[in-house]
Amino acid sequence: MAEKKTKRRDFLFTATYAVGAVGVGAVVWPMIDQMNPDASVKALASTEVDVSSMNPGKTITVLWRGKPVFIRRRTQEEIAEAKSVKMEELKDPEKDEDRAKNPEWLVMLGVCTHLGCVPLDQKGDYNGWFCPCHGSHYDISGRIRKGPAPTNMEVPKYEFVNANTIKIG
Amino acid sequence: MKVFCKKFTIIFIVLGVFNISNAAEKVDYLKTDWSFKGLFGKFDRGALQRGYQVYTEVCSSCHSMKYLSYRNLAEKGGPEFTEAQAKVIAASFEVKDGPNADGEMFTRPGKLSDKFVMPYDNVKAAQAANGGAYPPDMSVLVKARGGGVDYIYSLLQGYDDPPEGISLDEGVYYNKYMYGNKIKMASPLSDGIVEYSDGTIATVEQMSKDVTTFLMWTAEPHLEARHKMGFKAIVYLIILTVLVYFSMKKIWSRIETEV
Amino acid sequence: MSDHNYTPQSKVGKWFNDRLPLLTLANHLTDYPTPKNLNYWWTFGGILTFCLITQIVTGLTLAMHYIAHADMAFESVEHIMRDVNYGWLIRYIHANGASMFFLAVYIHIFRSLFYGSYKSPREIIWIIGIIIYLLMMAAAFMGYVLPWGQMSFWGATVITNLFSAIPLVGEGIVTWLWGGYSVDNPTLTRFFTLHYLIPFLILGLVVLHIWALHVPGNNNPVGIDIQKPSKDTVPFHPYIVIKDGFALLMFMIVFAFFVFYTPNILGHADNYIEADPLVTPAHIVPEWYLLPFYAILRSVPDKLLGVIAMLSAILILAALPWLDTSKIRSAVFRPLYRQFYWILVADVLILGYVGAMPAEGLYLLIARVATAYYFLHFLVILPLLGFREKTIPLPLSITDPVLGGSTNFATAKNKEKSVIK
């Protein structure tokens, strides 16, 4: 009898604690989530870029989600060079075909994967990009070749809406 | 405990009475059933969509809606147009953008992320076009008027001939529900001024109700989420209160004192 | 504090505690001997702590999205209400939280008045409380300015203009407060800064308030001094913690109802109209919790004297421990004071009511009578009552029998019930 009583009390306290903890969690979440991107920021998540005036060999930089995106229309030599690189030479092996669906157009986030600086165009030992902050060299496919950066420059989700317009995001 | 509850209740009732009597002078507004009132109140989607139509075709020629974006039209808890529909709506407006690479401003079709296009460039332009009176922005209009939805609903139907002895200047109209009864907006609605695509007959009463519902949503876009969360929160609090009450009884029983 | 010789049992605990006695503090707080006859009016201290923390947490999160600029403040509030994740929830908690905070503080103050908690040896607790109350009003007022609606703007104009009543330097002070020739952007940014600062000052004062409380310990409904610890007391944890928790939850249900179902009822519609320096709203009304003082201000037909009357109405409370000459704390044993107490409550409610009404005709007359009575209560009735009143004999302890035979404090408690009814 006495034992039963203790058990009931224990259960009551446990239930109270448990239900209380759920409530605390439910209250904490909005306070955390308010710092996540808000509805107006999310709505800007895609950008359309008109590339009709770009000649081969030209790079433009556009702003997407507050970050630079490099769009390069590559020349035939550059495409050949990018495709000829052997996988074993790469720190982060990735085929050029996987990075540029349409080999003429390379679209990637212009953010060094080391610590977030913006690499310079047509610089470095591999004819691609060079990050001045800590000396990372990228090739013409945006792949890391030398320096502290761990991975290739990221390719965002994008698509050709029509022949002249790229939609990023 | 009982004494405590009693007093607490009395204080609340007194405060409540004060509060009600604090509200602006009592006016008998026209009444209608609002679907969004009450603990489980929700918007009537049809009314919101029709209300949007009335706003666009009638109100928006003078009244801006500057805190809304076209994306809101497709958001949950609102008129809930499909995203494709909202895109078409957005694209039907010319939006000023720029500067472009040449440093010039240009217009382009609207996108979901654009704010509602304003009828005038600024307040001064709006005043100049409306005989000196600024047609107020409608985003939070319902919350900015003491009578809320009932006031707007009544005002739209409150146009009448002025009674004996009241003379009106040019461009001023008589309205039963306007503060001071004089309003610079001509009666905006007349039967059939819009043609509803869902077949609802566009009487002044119907349009007033629809557009007022729409304005309630623009002022409180998260009303449905609020009602839903509120119900959950209060049920939760009651359960926890009961648990804590019995825990308290248990704990205090150790010292043989009533709580 | 009698328990300073507490020693933690674990070695690490002892090592830490010798260097920073946090565990001693925690032990003091959990074991703190509390009178076991505290009723539910005593739970509002805990509720107020909750209110302060809620306001600080929601305020901090709102400040991450709010823009303190005359051109953008209103828009940024709408941005919070529409786009920020749970922004509407956080803002409505913060806005209604201010009202709930004042509701709780008024109950807390009137509890103190009823049970004589301000009397020796608790004067310092009381005076710190008055300072907290003043800071709360300042914080609430400045917070109300931040959305930059019509009521924000004109409330700020009217309240800052109070300072112009000061002879000679008044105008200069007002210009200094504004940082310009009217309420404008500089005013808004400094109000935001101060609105952010004041809650932390309040938090510091709350620590002092509780510290000062823990020296003599709690007063209690019977109002007599008790031995601590003794059979008249219970440790704060778990007895008072669970009881405060229960009361807090009931309070939260009311709070939640306001937040989720009538979030704007305590506000004013005009504050959803963006500030316009060219148009004054038809009725300028402060938030409900400031109405009694607003009524006092308006009931005096002279600008300077009105301001003085309003300030005195608050500051007079600080002198209360000395104005009340009675040795008996609890109104339970003061039959006459009890009646005057309820008249005062009614008087303040009436002041609140007329504060919301136009200052003319009958309302003005009522406001004047109520204002006069307010001061009469503190300056004349209370001092005289201490000498004239025939009090009911006090029990020897909250648990000892008064009449003999009973073994617990039910006698005292029953007595309390019978006389309160």
Tab-separated table of C-alpha atoms in Angstrom, chain B residues 66-204:
chain	number	residue	atom	x	y	z
B	66	LYS	CA	2.703	49.228	-48.775
B	67	TYR	CA	3.524	46.469	-46.298
B	68	LEU	CA	2.222	43.640	-48.470
B	69	SER	CA	4.082	41.704	-51.120
B	70	TYR	CA	2.602	39.647	-53.935
B	71	ARG	CA	4.082	36.521	-52.346
B	72	ASN	CA	1.711	37.057	-49.383
B	73	LEU	CA	-1.220	36.250	-51.666
B	74	ALA	CA	-0.005	32.658	-51.932
B	75	GLU	CA	0.957	32.255	-48.286
B	76	LYS	CA	-0.822	29.994	-45.875
B	77	GLY	CA	-3.590	31.616	-43.878
B	78	GLY	CA	-4.240	34.234	-46.567
B	79	PRO	CA	-6.276	34.213	-49.791
B	80	GLU	CA	-4.140	31.179	-50.697
B	81	PHE	CA	-3.956	31.757	-54.399
B	82	THR	CA	-1.692	29.131	-55.923
B	83	GLU	CA	1.877	30.222	-56.465
B	84	ALA	CA	1.262	30.217	-60.221
B	85	GLN	CA	-1.776	32.477	-59.790
B	86	ALA	CA	0.158	34.826	-57.518
B	87	LYS	CA	2.936	34.992	-60.116
B	88	VAL	CA	0.453	35.954	-62.792
B	89	ILE	CA	-1.035	38.602	-60.502
B	90	ALA	CA	2.430	39.982	-59.716
B	91	ALA	CA	3.413	40.006	-63.390
B	92	SER	CA	0.329	42.040	-64.268
B	93	PHE	CA	1.839	45.027	-62.432
B	94	GLU	CA	4.620	47.234	-63.715
B	95	VAL	CA	7.325	47.575	-61.100
B	96	LYS	CA	9.958	50.269	-61.105
B	97	ASP	CA	13.418	48.812	-60.686
B	98	GLY	CA	16.994	49.783	-61.206
B	99	PRO	CA	19.319	51.370	-61.694
B	100	ASN	CA	20.520	49.055	-64.460
B	101	ALA	CA	24.090	48.832	-65.760
B	102	ASP	CA	23.601	52.151	-67.540
B	103	GLY	CA	22.423	53.816	-64.338
B	104	GLU	CA	18.856	54.158	-65.483
B	105	MET	CA	15.629	53.188	-63.776
B	106	PHE	CA	13.388	50.870	-65.740
B	107	THR	CA	10.097	49.078	-65.337
B	108	ARG	CA	9.602	45.352	-65.444
B	109	PRO	CA	6.748	42.960	-64.664
B	110	GLY	CA	6.300	42.347	-60.937
B	111	LYS	CA	7.747	39.355	-59.105
B	112	LEU	CA	6.448	37.539	-56.039
B	113	SER	CA	9.002	39.267	-53.841
B	114	ASP	CA	7.863	42.754	-54.887
B	115	LYS	CA	5.791	44.942	-52.597
B	116	PHE	CA	2.320	45.933	-53.800
B	117	VAL	CA	2.671	48.718	-56.318
B	118	MET	CA	1.595	52.069	-54.890
B	119	PRO	CA	-0.940	54.270	-56.677
B	120	TYR	CA	1.084	57.427	-55.953
B	121	ASP	CA	4.785	58.052	-55.642
B	122	ASN	CA	4.484	59.766	-52.273
B	123	VAL	CA	2.069	61.241	-49.755
B	124	LYS	CA	2.166	64.691	-51.337
B	125	ALA	CA	1.229	63.324	-54.734
B	126	ALA	CA	-1.612	61.367	-53.148
B	127	GLN	CA	-2.891	64.479	-51.401
B	128	ALA	CA	-2.659	66.589	-54.534
B	129	ALA	CA	-4.716	64.065	-56.465
B	130	ASN	CA	-7.394	63.774	-53.787
B	131	GLY	CA	-8.293	67.321	-52.861
B	132	GLY	CA	-5.789	67.512	-50.022
B	133	ALA	CA	-6.927	64.370	-48.215
B	134	TYR	CA	-4.459	61.510	-48.049
B	135	PRO	CA	-6.146	58.177	-48.765
B	136	PRO	CA	-4.684	56.165	-45.872
B	137	ASP	CA	-2.508	53.158	-46.510
B	138	MET	CA	-4.661	50.080	-46.097
B	139	SER	CA	-2.145	47.545	-44.797
B	140	VAL	CA	-3.105	47.938	-41.140
B	141	LEU	CA	-6.197	50.100	-41.574
B	142	VAL	CA	-8.490	47.742	-39.674
B	143	LYS	CA	-6.272	47.874	-36.596
B	144	ALA	CA	-5.874	51.632	-36.901
B	145	ARG	CA	-9.582	52.354	-36.488
B	146	GLY	CA	-11.362	52.096	-33.150
B	147	GLY	CA	-14.314	50.157	-34.501
B	148	GLY	CA	-12.126	47.754	-36.492
B	149	VAL	CA	-13.812	45.603	-39.101
B	150	ASP	CA	-17.329	46.662	-38.084
B	151	TYR	CA	-16.403	50.295	-38.669
B	152	ILE	CA	-14.967	49.685	-42.145
B	153	TYR	CA	-17.860	47.433	-43.072
B	154	SER	CA	-20.382	50.055	-41.944
B	155	LEU	CA	-18.541	52.980	-43.469
B	156	LEU	CA	-18.607	51.389	-46.906
B	157	GLN	CA	-22.383	51.124	-46.639
B	158	GLY	CA	-22.949	54.313	-44.680
B	159	TYR	CA	-23.254	56.812	-47.521
B	160	ASP	CA	-26.492	58.706	-47.451
B	161	ASP	CA	-28.023	62.045	-48.349
B	162	PRO	CA	-27.127	64.620	-45.713
B	163	PRO	CA	-29.913	65.351	-43.245
B	164	GLU	CA	-31.561	68.776	-43.129
B	165	GLY	CA	-29.276	71.580	-42.076
B	166	ILE	CA	-25.978	69.990	-43.006
B	167	SER	CA	-24.323	71.547	-45.996
B	168	LEU	CA	-21.441	69.840	-47.703
B	169	ASP	CA	-18.569	71.447	-49.579
B	170	GLU	CA	-17.557	70.362	-53.008
B	171	GLY	CA	-15.889	66.931	-52.858
B	172	VAL	CA	-17.194	66.142	-49.365
B	173	TYR	CA	-19.737	63.428	-48.762
B	174	TYR	CA	-22.069	62.475	-45.967
B	175	ASN	CA	-21.485	59.176	-44.192
B	176	LYS	CA	-23.400	57.943	-41.155
B	177	TYR	CA	-20.425	56.167	-39.642
B	178	MET	CA	-17.574	58.541	-40.374
B	179	TYR	CA	-16.237	60.483	-37.403
B	180	GLY	CA	-17.936	63.867	-37.832
B	181	ASN	CA	-20.036	62.394	-40.656
B	182	LYS	CA	-18.050	64.148	-43.383
B	183	ILE	CA	-15.810	62.158	-45.637
B	184	LYS	CA	-13.750	63.145	-48.660
B	185	MET	CA	-14.066	59.754	-50.322
B	186	ALA	CA	-17.028	59.357	-52.623
B	187	SER	CA	-18.981	56.156	-52.129
B	188	PRO	CA	-16.544	53.674	-53.658
B	189	LEU	CA	-18.901	50.734	-54.155
B	190	SER	CA	-22.008	50.293	-56.234
B	191	ASP	CA	-23.823	47.109	-57.151
B	192	GLY	CA	-21.976	45.227	-59.877
B	193	ILE	CA	-18.909	47.482	-59.924
B	194	VAL	CA	-16.802	44.327	-59.995
B	195	GLU	CA	-17.653	41.033	-61.579
B	196	TYR	CA	-16.770	38.128	-59.326
B	197	SER	CA	-15.287	35.184	-61.147
B	198	ASP	CA	-16.781	32.672	-58.699
B	199	GLY	CA	-20.303	33.743	-59.571
B	200	THR	CA	-21.056	35.525	-56.297
B	201	ILE	CA	-23.340	38.464	-56.911
B	202	ALA	CA	-21.476	41.692	-56.268
B	203	THR	CA	-23.880	43.649	-54.112
B	204	VAL	CA	-22.512	46.551	-52.076
